[in-house]
Amino acid sequence: RCKLKNMINGVIVDKTYRSIDTFEPADVEERKMQFLYRQEDEYHFMDMDTYEEVTLNETQVGDAKNFLKDNLEVDILFFEGKAIGITLPNFVDLRVTKADPWVKGDSVTSDSKPVTLETGYVLKVPSFIEEGEKITVDTRTGEYVTRVKE
């Protein structure tokens, strides 16, 4: 059994296949584009070669919205000439916009604390990370990787 998602309209269906069934791969094209801005639930990207602008809705962007910052270069997926999804780089550097000060002894079991990034995403980081610093985040897991030296 499989759950299949139509990448154009977002509809999810359950299908049952036999182990001998085969499939033709979809003719999906990836194009490097730059994130421009978000307007309500629409995300705007620009092809750096043709300057063509492409818009994806919030459903198509999915969790990638947590890591999109201005001018970030991403891969936009196209099927039959229509933008259907996004692939982020594995790691992005984002600025910490809110971090509560950590006081030794605040927690017996953990040396981590929650912070808010410039995109609004909240994650746990080591206690030494302070507001205003840049950190590297793994976009596949949403987890802290390292502090960026500036």
Short mmCIF file of N, CA and C in Angstrom, two decimals:
data_model
loop_
_atom_site.label_atom_id
_atom_site.label_comp_id
_atom_site.label_asym_id
_atom_site.label_seq_id
_atom_site.Cartn_x
_atom_site.Cartn_y
_atom_site.Cartn_z
N ARG A 1 0.84 -1.19 0.00
CA ARG A 1 0.00 0.00 0.00
C ARG A 1 0.87 1.23 0.00
N CYS A 2 0.41 2.23 -0.73
CA CYS A 2 1.14 3.50 -0.82
C CYS A 2 0.17 4.66 -0.70
N LYS A 3 0.68 5.75 -0.18
CA LYS A 3 -0.04 7.01 -0.24
C LYS A 3 0.64 7.82 -1.33
N LEU A 4 -0.13 8.27 -2.29
CA LEU A 4 0.41 9.06 -3.40
C LEU A 4 -0.16 10.46 -3.33
N LYS A 5 0.72 11.43 -3.53
CA LYS A 5 0.28 12.83 -3.50
C LYS A 5 0.40 13.41 -4.89
N ASN A 6 -0.69 13.98 -5.38
CA ASN A 6 -0.67 14.69 -6.65
C ASN A 6 0.02 16.02 -6.40
N MET A 7 1.18 16.22 -7.01
CA MET A 7 1.98 17.41 -6.74
C MET A 7 1.38 18.67 -7.37
N ILE A 8 0.42 18.52 -8.26
CA ILE A 8 -0.19 19.69 -8.88
C ILE A 8 -1.36 20.21 -8.05
N ASN A 9 -2.25 19.30 -7.61
CA ASN A 9 -3.41 19.78 -6.85
C ASN A 9 -3.38 19.40 -5.37
N GLY A 10 -2.37 18.63 -4.94
CA GLY A 10 -2.21 18.31 -3.53
C GLY A 10 -3.08 17.18 -3.00
N VAL A 11 -3.88 16.55 -3.85
CA VAL A 11 -4.76 15.47 -3.42
C VAL A 11 -3.94 14.23 -3.09
N ILE A 12 -4.25 13.59 -1.96
CA ILE A 12 -3.56 12.37 -1.53
C ILE A 12 -4.52 11.20 -1.68
N VAL A 13 -4.03 10.12 -2.32
CA VAL A 13 -4.86 8.92 -2.50
C VAL A 13 -4.08 7.70 -2.02
N ASP A 14 -4.82 6.69 -1.54
CA ASP A 14 -4.22 5.40 -1.15
C ASP A 14 -4.32 4.46 -2.33
N LYS A 15 -3.21 3.79 -2.64
CA LYS A 15 -3.19 2.83 -3.74
C LYS A 15 -2.52 1.56 -3.27
N THR A 16 -2.93 0.44 -3.84
CA THR A 16 -2.29 -0.84 -3.57
C THR A 16 -1.64 -1.33 -4.86
N TYR A 17 -0.38 -1.72 -4.76
CA TYR A 17 0.36 -2.22 -5.92
C TYR A 17 0.96 -3.57 -5.59
N ARG A 18 1.19 -4.35 -6.64
CA ARG A 18 1.87 -5.64 -6.48
C ARG A 18 3.38 -5.40 -6.60
N SER A 19 4.16 -6.30 -6.07
CA SER A 19 5.61 -6.14 -6.10
C SER A 19 6.18 -6.19 -7.51
N ILE A 20 5.43 -6.71 -8.47
CA ILE A 20 5.93 -6.78 -9.85
C ILE A 20 5.54 -5.56 -10.69
N ASP A 21 4.72 -4.67 -10.13
CA ASP A 21 4.31 -3.47 -10.86
C ASP A 21 5.51 -2.55 -11.07
N THR A 22 5.56 -1.91 -12.23
CA THR A 22 6.63 -0.95 -12.53
C THR A 22 6.00 0.38 -12.91
N PHE A 23 6.80 1.43 -12.82
CA PHE A 23 6.31 2.77 -13.09
C PHE A 23 7.28 3.53 -13.97
N GLU A 24 6.74 4.39 -14.81
CA GLU A 24 7.56 5.31 -15.59
C GLU A 24 7.89 6.50 -14.71
N PRO A 25 9.15 6.91 -14.66
CA PRO A 25 9.46 8.10 -13.86
C PRO A 25 8.82 9.35 -14.45
N ALA A 26 8.38 10.23 -13.58
CA ALA A 26 7.79 11.49 -14.03
C ALA A 26 8.89 12.37 -14.64
N ASP A 27 8.54 13.12 -15.64
CA ASP A 27 9.49 14.03 -16.29
C ASP A 27 9.51 15.34 -15.51
N VAL A 28 10.25 15.34 -14.40
CA VAL A 28 10.32 16.51 -13.52
C VAL A 28 11.62 17.25 -13.80
N GLU A 29 11.50 18.56 -13.95
CA GLU A 29 12.66 19.41 -14.21
C GLU A 29 12.96 20.23 -12.96
N GLU A 30 14.24 20.35 -12.63
CA GLU A 30 14.67 21.19 -11.51
C GLU A 30 15.37 22.41 -12.06
N ARG A 31 14.96 23.59 -11.56
CA ARG A 31 15.61 24.83 -11.98
C ARG A 31 16.06 25.61 -10.76
N LYS A 32 17.30 26.11 -10.82
CA LYS A 32 17.84 26.95 -9.73
C LYS A 32 17.12 28.29 -9.76
N MET A 33 16.59 28.66 -8.61
CA MET A 33 15.90 29.94 -8.50
C MET A 33 16.25 30.58 -7.17
N GLN A 34 15.97 31.87 -7.08
CA GLN A 34 16.27 32.64 -5.88
C GLN A 34 14.96 33.06 -5.21
N PHE A 35 14.89 32.86 -3.88
CA PHE A 35 13.70 33.29 -3.14
C PHE A 35 13.69 34.81 -3.06
N LEU A 36 12.58 35.42 -3.47
CA LEU A 36 12.45 36.87 -3.44
C LEU A 36 11.72 37.36 -2.20
N TYR A 37 10.46 36.93 -2.04
CA TYR A 37 9.67 37.40 -0.91
C TYR A 37 8.42 36.55 -0.74
N ARG A 38 7.77 36.74 0.41
CA ARG A 38 6.50 36.09 0.70
C ARG A 38 5.44 37.17 0.78
N GLN A 39 4.28 36.90 0.16
CA GLN A 39 3.14 37.81 0.24
C GLN A 39 1.93 36.97 0.60
N GLU A 40 1.46 37.14 1.83
CA GLU A 40 0.38 36.32 2.39
C GLU A 40 0.78 34.85 2.31
N ASP A 41 0.03 34.00 1.57
CA ASP A 41 0.41 32.59 1.50
C ASP A 41 1.07 32.23 0.16
N GLU A 42 1.63 33.23 -0.51
CA GLU A 42 2.34 32.99 -1.77
C GLU A 42 3.82 33.31 -1.61
N TYR A 43 4.64 32.45 -2.20
CA TYR A 43 6.10 32.59 -2.14
C TYR A 43 6.61 32.84 -3.55
N HIS A 44 7.40 33.89 -3.71
CA HIS A 44 7.85 34.32 -5.03
C HIS A 44 9.33 34.02 -5.22
N PHE A 45 9.66 33.42 -6.37
CA PHE A 45 11.02 33.03 -6.71
C PHE A 45 11.36 33.57 -8.09
N MET A 46 12.67 33.77 -8.34
CA MET A 46 13.10 34.28 -9.64
C MET A 46 14.18 33.38 -10.22
N ASP A 47 14.02 33.04 -11.51
CA ASP A 47 15.04 32.31 -12.25
C ASP A 47 16.18 33.28 -12.52
N MET A 48 17.38 32.94 -12.09
CA MET A 48 18.51 33.85 -12.20
C MET A 48 19.00 34.02 -13.63
N ASP A 49 18.66 33.09 -14.53
CA ASP A 49 19.09 33.21 -15.93
C ASP A 49 18.11 34.01 -16.76
N THR A 50 16.81 33.73 -16.58
CA THR A 50 15.80 34.36 -17.43
C THR A 50 15.07 35.50 -16.74
N TYR A 51 15.25 35.65 -15.44
CA TYR A 51 14.55 36.64 -14.61
C TYR A 51 13.04 36.40 -14.57
N GLU A 52 12.61 35.21 -14.96
CA GLU A 52 11.20 34.82 -14.88
C GLU A 52 10.84 34.64 -13.41
N GLU A 53 9.66 35.12 -13.02
CA GLU A 53 9.20 34.97 -11.64
C GLU A 53 8.18 33.85 -11.56
N VAL A 54 8.31 33.03 -10.52
CA VAL A 54 7.44 31.88 -10.30
C VAL A 54 6.87 31.99 -8.89
N THR A 55 5.60 31.62 -8.74
CA THR A 55 4.94 31.68 -7.44
C THR A 55 4.51 30.29 -7.00
N LEU A 56 4.79 29.96 -5.74
CA LEU A 56 4.30 28.72 -5.14
C LEU A 56 3.41 29.08 -3.96
N ASN A 57 2.38 28.26 -3.72
CA ASN A 57 1.53 28.53 -2.56
C ASN A 57 2.11 27.84 -1.32
N GLU A 58 1.52 28.11 -0.17
CA GLU A 58 2.05 27.60 1.10
C GLU A 58 2.05 26.08 1.16
N THR A 59 1.05 25.45 0.55
CA THR A 59 0.99 23.99 0.52
C THR A 59 2.15 23.42 -0.28
N GLN A 60 2.46 24.03 -1.42
CA GLN A 60 3.56 23.56 -2.25
C GLN A 60 4.91 23.77 -1.57
N VAL A 61 5.05 24.84 -0.82
CA VAL A 61 6.31 25.14 -0.14
C VAL A 61 6.48 24.23 1.08
N GLY A 62 5.38 23.96 1.79
CA GLY A 62 5.43 23.06 2.94
C GLY A 62 6.35 23.57 4.04
N ASP A 63 7.07 22.65 4.67
CA ASP A 63 7.96 23.00 5.78
C ASP A 63 9.17 23.81 5.35
N ALA A 64 9.42 23.89 4.05
CA ALA A 64 10.55 24.69 3.56
C ALA A 64 10.40 26.15 3.97
N LYS A 65 9.17 26.59 4.25
CA LYS A 65 8.93 27.98 4.64
C LYS A 65 9.72 28.35 5.89
N ASN A 66 10.03 27.37 6.73
CA ASN A 66 10.77 27.63 7.96
C ASN A 66 12.21 28.07 7.72
N PHE A 67 12.70 27.86 6.50
CA PHE A 67 14.11 28.11 6.23
C PHE A 67 14.33 29.08 5.07
N LEU A 68 13.26 29.64 4.52
CA LEU A 68 13.39 30.56 3.38
C LEU A 68 13.74 31.96 3.86
N LYS A 69 14.88 32.45 3.40
CA LYS A 69 15.27 33.83 3.68
C LYS A 69 15.55 34.50 2.35
N ASP A 70 15.49 35.82 2.34
CA ASP A 70 15.70 36.58 1.10
C ASP A 70 16.98 36.15 0.40
N ASN A 71 16.88 36.00 -0.91
CA ASN A 71 18.00 35.68 -1.81
C ASN A 71 18.54 34.26 -1.67
N LEU A 72 17.87 33.39 -0.91
CA LEU A 72 18.32 32.00 -0.79
C LEU A 72 18.13 31.30 -2.13
N GLU A 73 19.16 30.59 -2.59
CA GLU A 73 19.08 29.85 -3.84
C GLU A 73 18.52 28.46 -3.57
N VAL A 74 17.45 28.11 -4.28
CA VAL A 74 16.76 26.83 -4.10
C VAL A 74 16.53 26.18 -5.46
N ASP A 75 16.10 24.93 -5.46
CA ASP A 75 15.68 24.25 -6.69
C ASP A 75 14.16 24.20 -6.70
N ILE A 76 13.56 24.72 -7.76
CA ILE A 76 12.11 24.64 -7.93
C ILE A 76 11.84 23.49 -8.90
N LEU A 77 10.89 22.63 -8.53
CA LEU A 77 10.53 21.48 -9.35
C LEU A 77 9.39 21.85 -10.29
N PHE A 78 9.55 21.48 -11.56
CA PHE A 78 8.53 21.75 -12.58
C PHE A 78 8.07 20.44 -13.20
N PHE A 79 6.77 20.34 -13.43
CA PHE A 79 6.18 19.21 -14.14
C PHE A 79 5.26 19.78 -15.21
N GLU A 80 5.50 19.40 -16.44
CA GLU A 80 4.73 19.91 -17.59
C GLU A 80 4.68 21.43 -17.58
N GLY A 81 5.82 22.06 -17.26
CA GLY A 81 5.94 23.51 -17.31
C GLY A 81 5.37 24.25 -16.11
N LYS A 82 4.82 23.52 -15.14
CA LYS A 82 4.21 24.16 -13.98
C LYS A 82 5.04 23.88 -12.72
N ALA A 83 5.28 24.93 -11.93
CA ALA A 83 6.02 24.79 -10.67
C ALA A 83 5.18 23.98 -9.70
N ILE A 84 5.78 22.91 -9.12
CA ILE A 84 5.02 22.03 -8.24
C ILE A 84 5.64 21.85 -6.86
N GLY A 85 6.88 22.28 -6.68
CA GLY A 85 7.51 22.06 -5.38
C GLY A 85 8.87 22.71 -5.27
N ILE A 86 9.51 22.48 -4.14
CA ILE A 86 10.77 23.14 -3.84
C ILE A 86 11.72 22.16 -3.15
N THR A 87 13.00 22.28 -3.48
CA THR A 87 14.05 21.53 -2.79
C THR A 87 15.04 22.54 -2.24
N LEU A 88 15.25 22.49 -0.93
CA LEU A 88 16.17 23.41 -0.27
C LEU A 88 17.58 22.85 -0.28
N PRO A 89 18.58 23.73 -0.09
CA PRO A 89 19.92 23.20 0.18
C PRO A 89 19.86 22.45 1.52
N ASN A 90 20.75 21.50 1.73
CA ASN A 90 20.71 20.71 2.97
C ASN A 90 20.96 21.54 4.22
N PHE A 91 21.74 22.62 4.07
CA PHE A 91 22.07 23.46 5.22
C PHE A 91 21.87 24.93 4.86
N VAL A 92 21.31 25.70 5.80
CA VAL A 92 21.18 27.15 5.61
C VAL A 92 21.67 27.85 6.87
N ASP A 93 22.21 29.05 6.67
CA ASP A 93 22.65 29.88 7.79
C ASP A 93 21.56 30.91 8.08
N LEU A 94 21.09 30.94 9.32
CA LEU A 94 20.01 31.85 9.71
C LEU A 94 20.39 32.57 11.01
N ARG A 95 19.90 33.81 11.13
CA ARG A 95 20.20 34.63 12.31
C ARG A 95 19.19 34.35 13.42
N VAL A 96 19.69 34.29 14.64
CA VAL A 96 18.86 34.12 15.83
C VAL A 96 18.29 35.49 16.18
N THR A 97 16.97 35.62 16.19
CA THR A 97 16.34 36.91 16.49
C THR A 97 15.81 36.98 17.92
N LYS A 98 15.64 35.81 18.55
CA LYS A 98 15.18 35.82 19.95
C LYS A 98 15.80 34.64 20.67
N ALA A 99 16.50 34.95 21.75
CA ALA A 99 17.11 33.90 22.57
C ALA A 99 17.12 34.38 24.01
N ASP A 100 16.46 33.65 24.86
CA ASP A 100 16.48 34.00 26.28
C ASP A 100 17.87 33.72 26.84
N PRO A 101 18.33 34.56 27.75
CA PRO A 101 19.63 34.29 28.36
C PRO A 101 19.57 32.98 29.14
N TRP A 102 20.67 32.25 29.10
CA TRP A 102 20.72 30.98 29.81
C TRP A 102 21.55 31.17 31.06
N VAL A 103 21.03 30.67 32.16
CA VAL A 103 21.74 30.77 33.44
C VAL A 103 22.12 29.36 33.86
N LYS A 104 23.39 29.15 34.17
CA LYS A 104 23.85 27.83 34.60
C LYS A 104 22.99 27.37 35.77
N GLY A 105 22.51 26.15 35.67
CA GLY A 105 21.67 25.61 36.72
C GLY A 105 20.18 25.74 36.43
N ASP A 106 19.82 26.43 35.32
CA ASP A 106 18.41 26.55 34.94
C ASP A 106 17.79 25.19 34.68
N SER A 107 18.59 24.28 34.17
CA SER A 107 18.07 22.97 33.83
C SER A 107 19.04 21.90 34.30
N VAL A 108 18.52 20.90 34.92
CA VAL A 108 19.37 19.83 35.43
C VAL A 108 19.72 18.86 34.32
N THR A 109 18.81 18.65 33.38
CA THR A 109 18.99 17.59 32.40
C THR A 109 19.47 18.06 31.04
N SER A 110 19.40 19.34 30.73
CA SER A 110 19.70 19.76 29.36
C SER A 110 20.49 21.06 29.34
N ASP A 111 21.42 21.12 28.41
CA ASP A 111 22.18 22.35 28.19
C ASP A 111 21.72 23.01 26.90
N SER A 112 20.43 22.91 26.59
CA SER A 112 19.90 23.54 25.38
C SER A 112 18.75 24.46 25.74
N LYS A 113 18.43 25.33 24.78
CA LYS A 113 17.33 26.28 25.00
C LYS A 113 16.67 26.56 23.66
N PRO A 114 15.40 26.99 23.68
CA PRO A 114 14.73 27.34 22.42
C PRO A 114 15.13 28.75 21.97
N VAL A 115 15.28 28.90 20.65
CA VAL A 115 15.52 30.23 20.06
C VAL A 115 14.60 30.39 18.86
N THR A 116 14.37 31.65 18.48
CA THR A 116 13.59 31.96 17.29
C THR A 116 14.53 32.50 16.23
N LEU A 117 14.38 32.00 15.00
CA LEU A 117 15.23 32.43 13.89
C LEU A 117 14.56 33.55 13.10
N GLU A 118 15.30 34.16 12.19
CA GLU A 118 14.79 35.27 11.39
C GLU A 118 13.56 34.90 10.57
N THR A 119 13.35 33.62 10.32
CA THR A 119 12.19 33.16 9.56
C THR A 119 10.98 32.90 10.45
N GLY A 120 11.17 32.98 11.77
CA GLY A 120 10.10 32.69 12.71
C GLY A 120 10.15 31.26 13.24
N TYR A 121 11.03 30.45 12.68
CA TYR A 121 11.16 29.05 13.10
C TYR A 121 11.80 28.98 14.49
N VAL A 122 11.27 28.10 15.33
CA VAL A 122 11.79 27.92 16.69
C VAL A 122 12.43 26.53 16.78
N LEU A 123 13.64 26.49 17.34
CA LEU A 123 14.33 25.22 17.53
C LEU A 123 15.20 25.27 18.78
N LYS A 124 15.66 24.11 19.22
CA LYS A 124 16.53 24.04 20.39
C LYS A 124 17.98 24.10 19.93
N VAL A 125 18.77 24.89 20.66
CA VAL A 125 20.19 25.06 20.37
C VAL A 125 20.97 24.95 21.68
N PRO A 126 22.29 24.79 21.60
CA PRO A 126 23.09 24.80 22.83
C PRO A 126 22.94 26.13 23.57
N SER A 127 23.12 26.08 24.86
CA SER A 127 22.87 27.25 25.71
C SER A 127 23.78 28.43 25.43
N PHE A 128 24.93 28.22 24.77
CA PHE A 128 25.86 29.33 24.52
C PHE A 128 25.46 30.20 23.33
N ILE A 129 24.45 29.80 22.56
CA ILE A 129 23.99 30.59 21.41
C ILE A 129 23.23 31.81 21.93
N GLU A 130 23.57 32.98 21.38
CA GLU A 130 22.95 34.23 21.83
C GLU A 130 22.20 34.91 20.70
N GLU A 131 21.31 35.81 21.08
CA GLU A 131 20.55 36.60 20.12
C GLU A 131 21.52 37.37 19.22
N GLY A 132 21.20 37.41 17.90
CA GLY A 132 22.03 38.13 16.95
C GLY A 132 23.05 37.26 16.24
N GLU A 133 23.34 36.09 16.78
CA GLU A 133 24.31 35.19 16.15
C GLU A 133 23.67 34.46 14.99
N LYS A 134 24.53 33.99 14.06
CA LYS A 134 24.07 33.15 12.96
C LYS A 134 24.40 31.71 13.28
N ILE A 135 23.46 30.82 12.94
CA ILE A 135 23.69 29.40 13.12
C ILE A 135 23.37 28.66 11.82
N THR A 136 23.94 27.48 11.67
CA THR A 136 23.64 26.62 10.53
C THR A 136 22.58 25.62 10.98
N VAL A 137 21.54 25.47 10.13
CA VAL A 137 20.44 24.57 10.43
C VAL A 137 20.34 23.53 9.31
N ASP A 138 20.13 22.28 9.67
CA ASP A 138 19.92 21.21 8.69
C ASP A 138 18.45 21.29 8.26
N THR A 139 18.21 21.60 6.99
CA THR A 139 16.83 21.78 6.52
C THR A 139 16.07 20.46 6.43
N ARG A 140 16.77 19.33 6.42
CA ARG A 140 16.10 18.03 6.34
C ARG A 140 15.50 17.63 7.68
N THR A 141 16.16 18.04 8.78
CA THR A 141 15.71 17.65 10.11
C THR A 141 15.19 18.83 10.93
N GLY A 142 15.56 20.06 10.52
CA GLY A 142 15.18 21.24 11.27
C GLY A 142 16.01 21.43 12.53
N GLU A 143 17.16 20.77 12.60
CA GLU A 143 17.97 20.82 13.81
C GLU A 143 19.20 21.70 13.66
N TYR A 144 19.67 22.20 14.78
CA TYR A 144 20.90 22.99 14.88
C TYR A 144 22.10 22.14 14.46
N VAL A 145 23.03 22.76 13.69
CA VAL A 145 24.25 22.07 13.29
C VAL A 145 25.47 22.70 13.96
N THR A 146 25.64 24.02 13.75
CA THR A 146 26.81 24.69 14.31
C THR A 146 26.60 26.20 14.34
N ARG A 147 27.45 26.88 15.07
CA ARG A 147 27.44 28.34 15.09
C ARG A 147 28.30 28.82 13.93
N VAL A 148 27.85 29.88 13.24
CA VAL A 148 28.59 30.43 12.11
C VAL A 148 29.54 31.49 12.63
N LYS A 149 30.80 31.36 12.23
CA LYS A 149 31.79 32.37 12.63
C LYS A 149 31.69 33.55 11.66
N GLU A 150 31.48 34.75 12.21
CA GLU A 150 31.34 35.94 11.35
C GLU A 150 32.55 36.83 11.47
#
